[in-house]
mmCIF file of C-alpha atoms and ligand atoms in Angstrom:
data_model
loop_
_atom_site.group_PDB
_atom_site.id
_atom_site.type_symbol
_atom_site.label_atom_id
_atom_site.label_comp_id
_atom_site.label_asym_id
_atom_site.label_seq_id
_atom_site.Cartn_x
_atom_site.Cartn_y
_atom_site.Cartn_z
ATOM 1 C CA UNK A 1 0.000 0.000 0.000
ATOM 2 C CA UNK A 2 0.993 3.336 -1.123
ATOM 3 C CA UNK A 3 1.707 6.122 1.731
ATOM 4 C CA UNK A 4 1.981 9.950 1.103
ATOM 5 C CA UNK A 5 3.075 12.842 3.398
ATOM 6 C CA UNK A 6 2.530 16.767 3.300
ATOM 7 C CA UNK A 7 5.951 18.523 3.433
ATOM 8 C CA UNK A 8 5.161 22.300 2.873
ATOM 9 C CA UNK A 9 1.689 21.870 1.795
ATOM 10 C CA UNK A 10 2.533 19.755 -1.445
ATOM 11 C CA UNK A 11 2.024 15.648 -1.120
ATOM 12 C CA UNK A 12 5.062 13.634 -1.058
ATOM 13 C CA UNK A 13 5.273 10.610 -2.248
ATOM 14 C CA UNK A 14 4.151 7.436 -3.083
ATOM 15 C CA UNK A 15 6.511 5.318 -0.681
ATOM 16 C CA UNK A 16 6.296 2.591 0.983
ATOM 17 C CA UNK A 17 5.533 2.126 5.145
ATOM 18 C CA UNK A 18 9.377 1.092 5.307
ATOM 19 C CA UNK A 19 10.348 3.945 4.291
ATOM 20 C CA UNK A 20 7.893 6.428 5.741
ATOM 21 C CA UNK A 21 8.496 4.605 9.351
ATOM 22 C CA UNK A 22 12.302 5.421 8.259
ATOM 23 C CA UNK A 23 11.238 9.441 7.755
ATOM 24 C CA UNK A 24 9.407 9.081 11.189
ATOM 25 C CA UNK A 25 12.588 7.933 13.270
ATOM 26 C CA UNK A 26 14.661 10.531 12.005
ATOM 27 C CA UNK A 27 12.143 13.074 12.835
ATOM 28 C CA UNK A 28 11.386 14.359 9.022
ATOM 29 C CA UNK A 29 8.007 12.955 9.426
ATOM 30 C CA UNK A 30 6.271 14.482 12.775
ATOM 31 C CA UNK A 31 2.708 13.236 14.681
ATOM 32 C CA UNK A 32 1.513 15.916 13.351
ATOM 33 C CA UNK A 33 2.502 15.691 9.488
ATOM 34 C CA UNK A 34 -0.229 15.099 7.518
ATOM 35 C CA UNK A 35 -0.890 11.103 5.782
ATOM 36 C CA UNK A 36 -2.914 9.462 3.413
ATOM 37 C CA UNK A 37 -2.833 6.137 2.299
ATOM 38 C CA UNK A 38 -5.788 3.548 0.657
ATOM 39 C CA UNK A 39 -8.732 3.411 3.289
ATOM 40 C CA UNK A 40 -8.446 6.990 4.219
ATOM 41 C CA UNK A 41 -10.854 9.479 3.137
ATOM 42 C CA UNK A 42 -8.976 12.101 4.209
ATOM 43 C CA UNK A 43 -5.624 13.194 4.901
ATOM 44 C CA UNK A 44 -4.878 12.641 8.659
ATOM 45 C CA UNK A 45 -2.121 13.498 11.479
ATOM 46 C CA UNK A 46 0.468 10.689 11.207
ATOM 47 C CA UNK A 47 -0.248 10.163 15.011
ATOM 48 C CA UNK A 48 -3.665 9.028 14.601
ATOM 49 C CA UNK A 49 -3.155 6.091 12.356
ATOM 50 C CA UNK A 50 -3.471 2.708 14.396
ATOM 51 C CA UNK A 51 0.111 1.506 12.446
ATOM 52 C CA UNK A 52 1.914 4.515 13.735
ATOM 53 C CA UNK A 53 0.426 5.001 17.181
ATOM 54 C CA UNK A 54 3.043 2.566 18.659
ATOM 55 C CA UNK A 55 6.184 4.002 16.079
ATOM 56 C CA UNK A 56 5.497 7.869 16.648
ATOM 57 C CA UNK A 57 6.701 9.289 19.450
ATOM 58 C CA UNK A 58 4.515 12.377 20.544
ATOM 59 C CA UNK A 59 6.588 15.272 21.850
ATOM 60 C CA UNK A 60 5.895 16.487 25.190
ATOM 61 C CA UNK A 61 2.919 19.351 25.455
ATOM 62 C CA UNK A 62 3.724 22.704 24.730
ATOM 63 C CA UNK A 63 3.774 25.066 27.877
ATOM 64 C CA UNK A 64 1.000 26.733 28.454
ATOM 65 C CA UNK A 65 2.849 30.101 28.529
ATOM 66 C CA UNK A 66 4.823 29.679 25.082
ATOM 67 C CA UNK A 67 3.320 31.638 22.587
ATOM 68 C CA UNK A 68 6.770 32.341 21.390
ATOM 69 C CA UNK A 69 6.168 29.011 19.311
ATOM 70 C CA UNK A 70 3.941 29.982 16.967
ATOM 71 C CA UNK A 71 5.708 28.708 13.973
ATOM 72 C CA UNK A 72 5.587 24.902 14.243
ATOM 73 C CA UNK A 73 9.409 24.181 13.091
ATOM 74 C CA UNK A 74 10.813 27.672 13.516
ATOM 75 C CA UNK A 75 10.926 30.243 15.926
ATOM 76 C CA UNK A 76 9.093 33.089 15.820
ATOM 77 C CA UNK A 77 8.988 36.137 18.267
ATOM 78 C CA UNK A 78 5.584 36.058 20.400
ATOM 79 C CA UNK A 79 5.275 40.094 19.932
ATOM 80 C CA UNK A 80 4.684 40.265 23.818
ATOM 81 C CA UNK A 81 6.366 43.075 25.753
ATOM 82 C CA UNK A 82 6.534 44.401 29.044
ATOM 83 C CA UNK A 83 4.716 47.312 29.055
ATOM 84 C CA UNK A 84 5.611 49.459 32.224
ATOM 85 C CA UNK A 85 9.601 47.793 31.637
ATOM 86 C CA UNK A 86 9.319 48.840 27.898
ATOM 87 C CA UNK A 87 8.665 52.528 29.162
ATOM 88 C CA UNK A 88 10.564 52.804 31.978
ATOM 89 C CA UNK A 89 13.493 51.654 29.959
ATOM 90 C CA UNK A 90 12.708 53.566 26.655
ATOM 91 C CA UNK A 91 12.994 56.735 28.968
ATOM 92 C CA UNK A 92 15.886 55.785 30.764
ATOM 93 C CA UNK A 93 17.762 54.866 27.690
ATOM 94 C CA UNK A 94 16.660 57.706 25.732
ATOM 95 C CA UNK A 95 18.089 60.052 28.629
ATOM 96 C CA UNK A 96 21.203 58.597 28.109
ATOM 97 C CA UNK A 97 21.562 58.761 24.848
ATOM 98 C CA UNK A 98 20.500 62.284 25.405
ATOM 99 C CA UNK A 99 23.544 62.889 27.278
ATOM 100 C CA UNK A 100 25.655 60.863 24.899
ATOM 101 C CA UNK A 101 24.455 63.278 21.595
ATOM 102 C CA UNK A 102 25.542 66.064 24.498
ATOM 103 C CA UNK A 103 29.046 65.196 24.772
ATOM 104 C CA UNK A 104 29.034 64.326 20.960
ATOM 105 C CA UNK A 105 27.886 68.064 20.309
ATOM 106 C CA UNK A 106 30.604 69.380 22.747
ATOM 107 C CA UNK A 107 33.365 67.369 21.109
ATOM 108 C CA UNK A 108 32.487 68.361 17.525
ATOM 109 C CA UNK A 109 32.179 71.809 19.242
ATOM 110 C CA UNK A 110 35.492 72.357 20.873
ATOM 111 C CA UNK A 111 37.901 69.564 19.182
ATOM 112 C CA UNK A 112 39.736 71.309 16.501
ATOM 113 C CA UNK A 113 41.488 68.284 14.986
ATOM 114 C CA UNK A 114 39.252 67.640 11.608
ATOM 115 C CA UNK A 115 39.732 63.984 11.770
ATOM 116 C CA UNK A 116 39.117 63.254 15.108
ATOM 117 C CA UNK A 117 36.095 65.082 14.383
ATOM 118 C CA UNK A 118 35.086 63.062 11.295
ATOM 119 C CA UNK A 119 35.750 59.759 13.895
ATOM 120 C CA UNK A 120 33.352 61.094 15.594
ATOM 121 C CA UNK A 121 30.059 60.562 13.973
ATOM 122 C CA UNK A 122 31.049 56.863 13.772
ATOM 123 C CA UNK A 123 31.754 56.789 17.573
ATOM 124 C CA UNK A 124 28.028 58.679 18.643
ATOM 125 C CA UNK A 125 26.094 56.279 15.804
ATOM 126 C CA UNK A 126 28.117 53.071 17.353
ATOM 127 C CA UNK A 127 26.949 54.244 21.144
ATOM 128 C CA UNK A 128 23.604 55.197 19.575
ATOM 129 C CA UNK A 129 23.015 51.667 18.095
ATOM 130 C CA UNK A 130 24.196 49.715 21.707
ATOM 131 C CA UNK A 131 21.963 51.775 23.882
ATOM 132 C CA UNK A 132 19.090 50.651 21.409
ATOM 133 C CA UNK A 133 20.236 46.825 21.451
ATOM 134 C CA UNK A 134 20.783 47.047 25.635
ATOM 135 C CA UNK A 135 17.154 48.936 25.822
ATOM 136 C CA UNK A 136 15.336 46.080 24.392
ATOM 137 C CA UNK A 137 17.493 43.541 25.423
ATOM 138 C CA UNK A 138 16.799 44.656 28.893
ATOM 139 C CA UNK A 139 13.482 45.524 28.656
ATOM 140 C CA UNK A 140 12.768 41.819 27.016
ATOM 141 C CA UNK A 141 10.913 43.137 24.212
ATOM 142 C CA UNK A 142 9.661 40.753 21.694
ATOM 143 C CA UNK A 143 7.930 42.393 19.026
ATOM 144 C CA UNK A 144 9.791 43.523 16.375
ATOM 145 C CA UNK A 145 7.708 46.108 15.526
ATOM 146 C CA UNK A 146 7.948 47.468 19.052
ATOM 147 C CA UNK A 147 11.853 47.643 18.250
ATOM 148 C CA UNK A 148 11.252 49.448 15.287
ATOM 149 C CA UNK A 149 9.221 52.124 16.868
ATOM 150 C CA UNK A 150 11.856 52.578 19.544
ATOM 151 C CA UNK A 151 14.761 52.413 17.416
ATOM 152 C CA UNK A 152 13.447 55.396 15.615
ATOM 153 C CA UNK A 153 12.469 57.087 18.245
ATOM 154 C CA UNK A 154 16.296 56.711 19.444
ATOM 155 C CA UNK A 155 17.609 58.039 16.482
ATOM 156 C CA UNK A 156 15.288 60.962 15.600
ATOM 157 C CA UNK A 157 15.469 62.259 19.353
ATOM 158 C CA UNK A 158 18.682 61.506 19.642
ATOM 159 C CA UNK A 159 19.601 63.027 16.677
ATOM 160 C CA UNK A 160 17.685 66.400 16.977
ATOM 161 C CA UNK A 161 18.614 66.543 20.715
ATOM 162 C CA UNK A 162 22.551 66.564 19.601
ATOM 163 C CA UNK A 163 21.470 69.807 17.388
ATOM 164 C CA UNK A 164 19.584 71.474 19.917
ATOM 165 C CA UNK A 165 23.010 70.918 22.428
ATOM 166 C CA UNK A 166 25.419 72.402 19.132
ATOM 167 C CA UNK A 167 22.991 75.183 18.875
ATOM 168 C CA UNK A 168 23.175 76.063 22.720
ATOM 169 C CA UNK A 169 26.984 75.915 22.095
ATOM 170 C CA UNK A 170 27.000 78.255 19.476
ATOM 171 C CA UNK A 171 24.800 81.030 21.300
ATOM 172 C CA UNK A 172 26.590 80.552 24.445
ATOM 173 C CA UNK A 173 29.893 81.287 22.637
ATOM 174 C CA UNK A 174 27.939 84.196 21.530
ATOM 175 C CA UNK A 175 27.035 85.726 24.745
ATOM 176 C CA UNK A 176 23.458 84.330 24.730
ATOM 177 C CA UNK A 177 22.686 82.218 28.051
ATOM 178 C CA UNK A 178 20.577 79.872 27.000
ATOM 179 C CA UNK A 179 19.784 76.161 28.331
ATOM 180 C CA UNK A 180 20.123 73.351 25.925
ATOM 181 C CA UNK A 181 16.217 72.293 26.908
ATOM 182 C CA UNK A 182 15.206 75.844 26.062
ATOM 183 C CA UNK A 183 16.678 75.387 22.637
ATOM 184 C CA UNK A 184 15.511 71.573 22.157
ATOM 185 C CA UNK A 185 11.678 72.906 23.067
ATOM 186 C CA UNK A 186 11.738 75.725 20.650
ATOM 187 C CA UNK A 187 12.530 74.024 17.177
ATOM 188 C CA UNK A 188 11.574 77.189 14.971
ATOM 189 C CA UNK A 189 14.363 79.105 17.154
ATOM 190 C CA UNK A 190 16.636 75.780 16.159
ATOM 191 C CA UNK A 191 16.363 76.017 12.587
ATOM 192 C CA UNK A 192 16.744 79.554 12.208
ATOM 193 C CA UNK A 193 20.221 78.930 13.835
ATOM 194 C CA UNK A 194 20.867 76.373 12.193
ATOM 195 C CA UNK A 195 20.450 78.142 9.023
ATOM 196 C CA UNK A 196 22.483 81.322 10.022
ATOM 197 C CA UNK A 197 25.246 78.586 11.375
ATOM 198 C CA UNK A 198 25.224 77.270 7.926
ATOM 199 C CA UNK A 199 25.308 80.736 5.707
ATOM 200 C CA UNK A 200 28.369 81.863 8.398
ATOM 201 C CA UNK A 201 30.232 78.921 7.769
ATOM 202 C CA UNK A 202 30.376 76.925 10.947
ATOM 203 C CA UNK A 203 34.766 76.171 10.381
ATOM 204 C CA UNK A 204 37.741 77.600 8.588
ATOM 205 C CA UNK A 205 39.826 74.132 7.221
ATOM 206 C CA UNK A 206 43.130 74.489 5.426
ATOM 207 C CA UNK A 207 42.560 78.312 5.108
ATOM 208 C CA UNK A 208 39.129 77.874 3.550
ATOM 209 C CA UNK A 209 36.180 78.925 5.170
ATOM 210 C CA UNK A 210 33.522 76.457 3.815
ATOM 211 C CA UNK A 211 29.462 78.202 4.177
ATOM 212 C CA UNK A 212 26.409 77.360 2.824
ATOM 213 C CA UNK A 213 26.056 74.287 0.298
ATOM 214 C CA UNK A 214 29.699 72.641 1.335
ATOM 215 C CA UNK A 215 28.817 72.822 4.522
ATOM 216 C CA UNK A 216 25.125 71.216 4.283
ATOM 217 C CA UNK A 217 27.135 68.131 2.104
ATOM 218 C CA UNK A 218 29.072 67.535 5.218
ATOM 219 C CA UNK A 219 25.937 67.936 7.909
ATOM 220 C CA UNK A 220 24.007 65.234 5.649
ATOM 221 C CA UNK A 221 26.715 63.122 5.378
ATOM 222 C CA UNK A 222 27.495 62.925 9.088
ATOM 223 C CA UNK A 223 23.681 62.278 9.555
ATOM 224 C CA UNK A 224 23.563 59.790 7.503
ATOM 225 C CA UNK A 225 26.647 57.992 9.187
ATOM 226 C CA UNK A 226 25.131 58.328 12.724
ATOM 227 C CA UNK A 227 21.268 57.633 11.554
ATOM 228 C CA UNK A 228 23.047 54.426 9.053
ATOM 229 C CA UNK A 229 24.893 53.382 12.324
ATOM 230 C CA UNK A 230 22.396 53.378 15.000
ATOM 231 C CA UNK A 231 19.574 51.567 12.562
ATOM 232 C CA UNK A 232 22.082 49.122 11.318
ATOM 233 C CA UNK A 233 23.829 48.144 14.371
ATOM 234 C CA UNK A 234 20.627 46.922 16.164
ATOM 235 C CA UNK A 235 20.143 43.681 14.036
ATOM 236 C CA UNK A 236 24.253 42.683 13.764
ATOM 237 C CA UNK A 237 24.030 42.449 17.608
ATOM 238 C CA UNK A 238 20.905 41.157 18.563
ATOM 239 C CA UNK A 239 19.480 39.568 15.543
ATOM 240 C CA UNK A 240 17.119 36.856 16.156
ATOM 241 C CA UNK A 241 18.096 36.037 19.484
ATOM 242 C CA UNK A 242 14.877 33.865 21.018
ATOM 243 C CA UNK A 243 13.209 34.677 24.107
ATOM 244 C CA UNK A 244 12.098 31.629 26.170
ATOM 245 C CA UNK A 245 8.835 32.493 27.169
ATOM 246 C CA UNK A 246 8.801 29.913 29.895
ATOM 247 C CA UNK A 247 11.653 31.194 31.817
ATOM 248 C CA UNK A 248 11.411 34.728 30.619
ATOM 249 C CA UNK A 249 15.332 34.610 29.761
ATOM 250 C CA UNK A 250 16.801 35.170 26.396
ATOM 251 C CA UNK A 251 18.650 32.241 24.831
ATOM 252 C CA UNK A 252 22.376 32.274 24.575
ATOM 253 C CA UNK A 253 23.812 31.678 21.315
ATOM 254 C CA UNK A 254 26.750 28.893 20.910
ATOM 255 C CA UNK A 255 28.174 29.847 18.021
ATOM 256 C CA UNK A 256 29.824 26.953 15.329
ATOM 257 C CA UNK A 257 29.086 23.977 17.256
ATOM 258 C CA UNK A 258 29.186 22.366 13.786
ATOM 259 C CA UNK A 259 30.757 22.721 10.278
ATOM 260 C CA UNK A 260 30.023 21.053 7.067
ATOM 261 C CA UNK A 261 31.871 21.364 4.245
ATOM 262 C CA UNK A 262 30.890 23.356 0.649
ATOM 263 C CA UNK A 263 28.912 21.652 -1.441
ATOM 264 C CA UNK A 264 25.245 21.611 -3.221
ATOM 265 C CA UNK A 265 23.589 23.902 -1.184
ATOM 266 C CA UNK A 266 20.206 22.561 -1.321
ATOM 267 C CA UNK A 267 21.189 19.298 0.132
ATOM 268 C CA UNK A 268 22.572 21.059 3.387
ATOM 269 C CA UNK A 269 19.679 23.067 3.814
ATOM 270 C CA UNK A 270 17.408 20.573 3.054
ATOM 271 C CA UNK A 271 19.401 17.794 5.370
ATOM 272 C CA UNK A 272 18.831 20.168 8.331
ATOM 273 C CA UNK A 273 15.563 21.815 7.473
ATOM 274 C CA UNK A 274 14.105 17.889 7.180
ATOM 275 C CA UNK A 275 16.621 17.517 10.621
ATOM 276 C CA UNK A 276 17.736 14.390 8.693
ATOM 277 C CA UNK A 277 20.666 13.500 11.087
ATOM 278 C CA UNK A 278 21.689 10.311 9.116
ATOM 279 C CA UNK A 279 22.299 12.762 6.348
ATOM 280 C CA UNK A 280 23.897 15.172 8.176
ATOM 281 C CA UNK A 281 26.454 12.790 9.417
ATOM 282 C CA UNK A 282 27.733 11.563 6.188
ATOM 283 C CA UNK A 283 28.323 15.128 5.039
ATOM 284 C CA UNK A 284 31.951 15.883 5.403
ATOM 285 C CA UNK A 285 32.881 18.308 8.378
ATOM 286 C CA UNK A 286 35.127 21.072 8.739
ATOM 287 C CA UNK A 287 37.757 21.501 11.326
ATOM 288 C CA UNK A 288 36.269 24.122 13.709
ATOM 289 C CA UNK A 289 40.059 25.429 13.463
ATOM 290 C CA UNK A 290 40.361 25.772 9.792
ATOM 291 C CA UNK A 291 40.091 29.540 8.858
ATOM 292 C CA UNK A 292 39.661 30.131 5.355
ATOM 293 C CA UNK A 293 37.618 28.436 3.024
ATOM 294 C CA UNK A 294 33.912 27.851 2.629
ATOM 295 C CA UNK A 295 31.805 26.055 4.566
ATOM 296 C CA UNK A 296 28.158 25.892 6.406
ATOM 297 C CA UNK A 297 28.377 26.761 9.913
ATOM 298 C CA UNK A 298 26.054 25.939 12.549
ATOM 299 C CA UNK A 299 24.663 28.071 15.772
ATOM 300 C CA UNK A 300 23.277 26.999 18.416
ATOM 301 C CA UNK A 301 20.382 29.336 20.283
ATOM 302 C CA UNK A 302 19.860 28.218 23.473
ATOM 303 C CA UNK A 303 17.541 28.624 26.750
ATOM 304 C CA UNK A 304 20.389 27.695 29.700
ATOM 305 C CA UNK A 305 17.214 28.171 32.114
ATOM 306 C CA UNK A 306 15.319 24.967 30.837
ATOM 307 C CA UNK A 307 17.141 23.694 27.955
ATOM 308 C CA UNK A 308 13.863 23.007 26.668
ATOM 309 C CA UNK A 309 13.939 25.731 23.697
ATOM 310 C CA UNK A 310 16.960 25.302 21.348
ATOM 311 C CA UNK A 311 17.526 26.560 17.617
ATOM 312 C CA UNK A 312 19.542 26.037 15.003
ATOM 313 C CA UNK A 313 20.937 28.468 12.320
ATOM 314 C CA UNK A 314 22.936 27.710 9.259
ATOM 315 C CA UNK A 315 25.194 29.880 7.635
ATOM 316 C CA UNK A 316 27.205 29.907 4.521
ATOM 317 C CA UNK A 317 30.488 30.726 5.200
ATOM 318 C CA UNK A 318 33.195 32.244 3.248
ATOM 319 C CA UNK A 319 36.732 33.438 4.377
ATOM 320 C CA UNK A 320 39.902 34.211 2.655
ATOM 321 C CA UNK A 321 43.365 35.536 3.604
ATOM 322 C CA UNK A 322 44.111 38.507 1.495
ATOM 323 C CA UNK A 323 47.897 39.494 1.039
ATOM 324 C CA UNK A 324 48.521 41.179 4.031
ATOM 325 C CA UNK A 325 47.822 38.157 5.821
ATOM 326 C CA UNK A 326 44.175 39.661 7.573
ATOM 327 C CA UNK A 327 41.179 37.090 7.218
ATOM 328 C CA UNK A 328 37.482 38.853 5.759
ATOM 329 C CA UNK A 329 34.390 36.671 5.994
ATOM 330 C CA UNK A 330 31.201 36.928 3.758
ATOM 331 C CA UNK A 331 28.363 34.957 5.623
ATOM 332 C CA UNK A 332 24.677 34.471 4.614
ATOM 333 C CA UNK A 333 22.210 32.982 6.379
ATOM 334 C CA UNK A 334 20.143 29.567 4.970
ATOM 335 C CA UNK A 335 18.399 28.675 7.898
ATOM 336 C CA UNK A 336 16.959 30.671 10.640
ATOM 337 C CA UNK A 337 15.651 29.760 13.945
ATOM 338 C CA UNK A 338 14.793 26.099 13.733
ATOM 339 C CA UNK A 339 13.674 24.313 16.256
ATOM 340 C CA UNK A 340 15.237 21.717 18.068
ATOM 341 C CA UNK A 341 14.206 19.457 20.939
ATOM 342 C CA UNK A 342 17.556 19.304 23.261
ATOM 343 C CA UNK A 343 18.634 15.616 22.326
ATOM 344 C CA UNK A 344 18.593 17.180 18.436
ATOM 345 C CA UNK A 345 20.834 20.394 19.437
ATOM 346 C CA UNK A 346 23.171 17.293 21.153
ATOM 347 C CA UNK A 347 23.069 15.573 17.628
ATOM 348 C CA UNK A 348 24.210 18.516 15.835
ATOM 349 C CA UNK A 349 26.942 19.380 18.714
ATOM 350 C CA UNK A 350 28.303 16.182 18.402
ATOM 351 C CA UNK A 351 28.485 16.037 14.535
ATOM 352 C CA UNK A 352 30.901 18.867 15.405
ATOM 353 C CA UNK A 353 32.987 16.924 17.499
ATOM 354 C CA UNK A 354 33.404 14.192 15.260
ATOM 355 C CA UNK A 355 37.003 13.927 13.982
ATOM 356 C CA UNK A 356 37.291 13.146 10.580
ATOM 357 C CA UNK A 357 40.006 13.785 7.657
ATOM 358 C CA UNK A 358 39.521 17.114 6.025
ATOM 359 C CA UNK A 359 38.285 16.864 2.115
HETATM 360 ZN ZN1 ZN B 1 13.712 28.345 29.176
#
């Protein structure tokens, strides 16, 4: 008798029971994966056939409190947050970033050194971009449009405060006493500064005093550094951590537990995405050591609370040694957040482990 499965919403098959009790041991095949064979009139949950009652085994319930698994074979965020935390932390963070777009004002301000000053922009977007990441990070938010919001509203107060603190500079240099909140609450007064700033021509460099259009290039520019910076920083650091829900921790990350070497990348992706260990295992391995070439790399995400939520990530990995000896890597992600039960994350671990000759 002929057996089919659902994999992605398209029937697989026909096959034999042999070989779809084989795709249920190594876990491709799931309860919960839709069958049909003769005598059904339906397609049914694997789990509920009388032949596979005994074979399946039935993963433990969910807990109750893990909306966080939403996706049945990835991760996916459960969009909860904190709400008081989220605030108190948002204001907290934003007053010290406040305080960091100060200093940065004060150093572009009174540093006369050009390139320290053209450092600088890099500096204030890099601190802008880590106060974001530790916000939400602290304030376990898990909605990524929450993150959004807030990372914007970083960057766009932090961004106009740092203008309203240059501006309060300026007049104070001028004779004008005038607070930096006074300027920061009256943005009219701000722009009209900003604007004679701009037509006086703010420095003199290399004997040229630079006004008006030259010096609106270099205002943009730094902008866009600091504004590129703090949006793009966010995601490099804190990606797609996951969030146990059950022990309200974020999961640590174990990074290149595993290595397998370059090859068709469909059948890597597909090996792990179908978590077909047997496969897996007769795919040559990298030396975690070895430092240039190409390979897929595998992360672990893991809760250290329970060890009951683990996922996997694959990434294609290339490095090369250019002439002056320094390494660069060009990674790109295949596989995001898949979930393993903790005897699976060991199975991948210990794939890594495994010494074997280098192809
Ligand atoms: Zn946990």
């Amino acid at each position: 008798m002929q057996r089919y499965y659902t994999k992605e919403a398209q029937a697989t098959g026909p096959m034999e029971h042999k070989e779809l009790a084989r795709l249920v041991l190594i876990g491709t095949v799931r309860p919960e994966t839709l069958v049909w064979r003769e005598g059904l009139s339906s397609w049914q949950p694997l789990g509920t056939l009388p032949e596979f009652q005994a074979a399946a085994p039935s993963p433990p319930p969910l807990p109750a409190s893990a909306p966080g698994l939403v996706g049945p074979r990835h991760y996916r965020y459960s969009g909860r947050y904190p709400v008081f935390r989220t605030c108190a932390t948002a204001i907290c963070g934003i007053m010290v970033a406040d305080c960091v777009a100060w200093l940065y004002a004060y150093g572009q301000f009174r540093i006369p050194y050009i390139y320290i000053c053209a450092i600088l922009p890099f500096v204030f977007g890099g601190i802008l971009g880590a106060l974001t990441v530790g916000t939400y990070v602290f304030a376990r938010i898990r909605s990524k449009s929450i993150v959004r919001k807030l990372t914007f509203a970083f960057v766009i107060n932090t961004y106009y405060f740092h203008w309203a603190a240059w501006v309060s500079m300026v007049l104070q240099q001028r004779g004008t006493d005038v607070h930096v909140l006074d300027v920061a609450l009256q943005p009219e007064a701000l722009w009209a500064t900003i604007l004679a700033a701009n037509a006086a021509g703010p420095w003199t460099l290399f004997g040229t005093h630079f006004t008006g259009g030259w010096v609106t290039a270099v205002w943009v520019l730094e902008g866009l550094i600091i504004v590129w910076l703090a949006l793009m920083l966010p995601p490099v650091f804190f990606g797609d951590l996951p969030f146990c829900e059950a022990c309200n921790a974020w999961c640590t990350k174990q990074a290149n537990v595993a290595r397998f070497s370059h090859q068709e990348e469909q059948i890597v992706v597909r090996a792990v995405e179908d978590k077909d260990f047997t496969g897996l295992a007769a795919l040559p391995q990298v030396a975690l050591s070895k430092d240039v070439g190409e390979w897929y790399q595998c992360d672990i995400e893991r809760c250290l609370k329970c060890n009951n939520l683990n996922t996997l990530d694959v990434l294609y990995v290339a490095a090369e040694r250019d002439q002056k000896g320094k390494i660069s890597t060009t990674t790109r992600k295949l596989v995001e957040n898949l979930l393993l039960t903790s005897t699976e994350a060991m199975h991948i671990k210990m794939l890594g482990q495994v010494k074997r000759p280098i192809p």
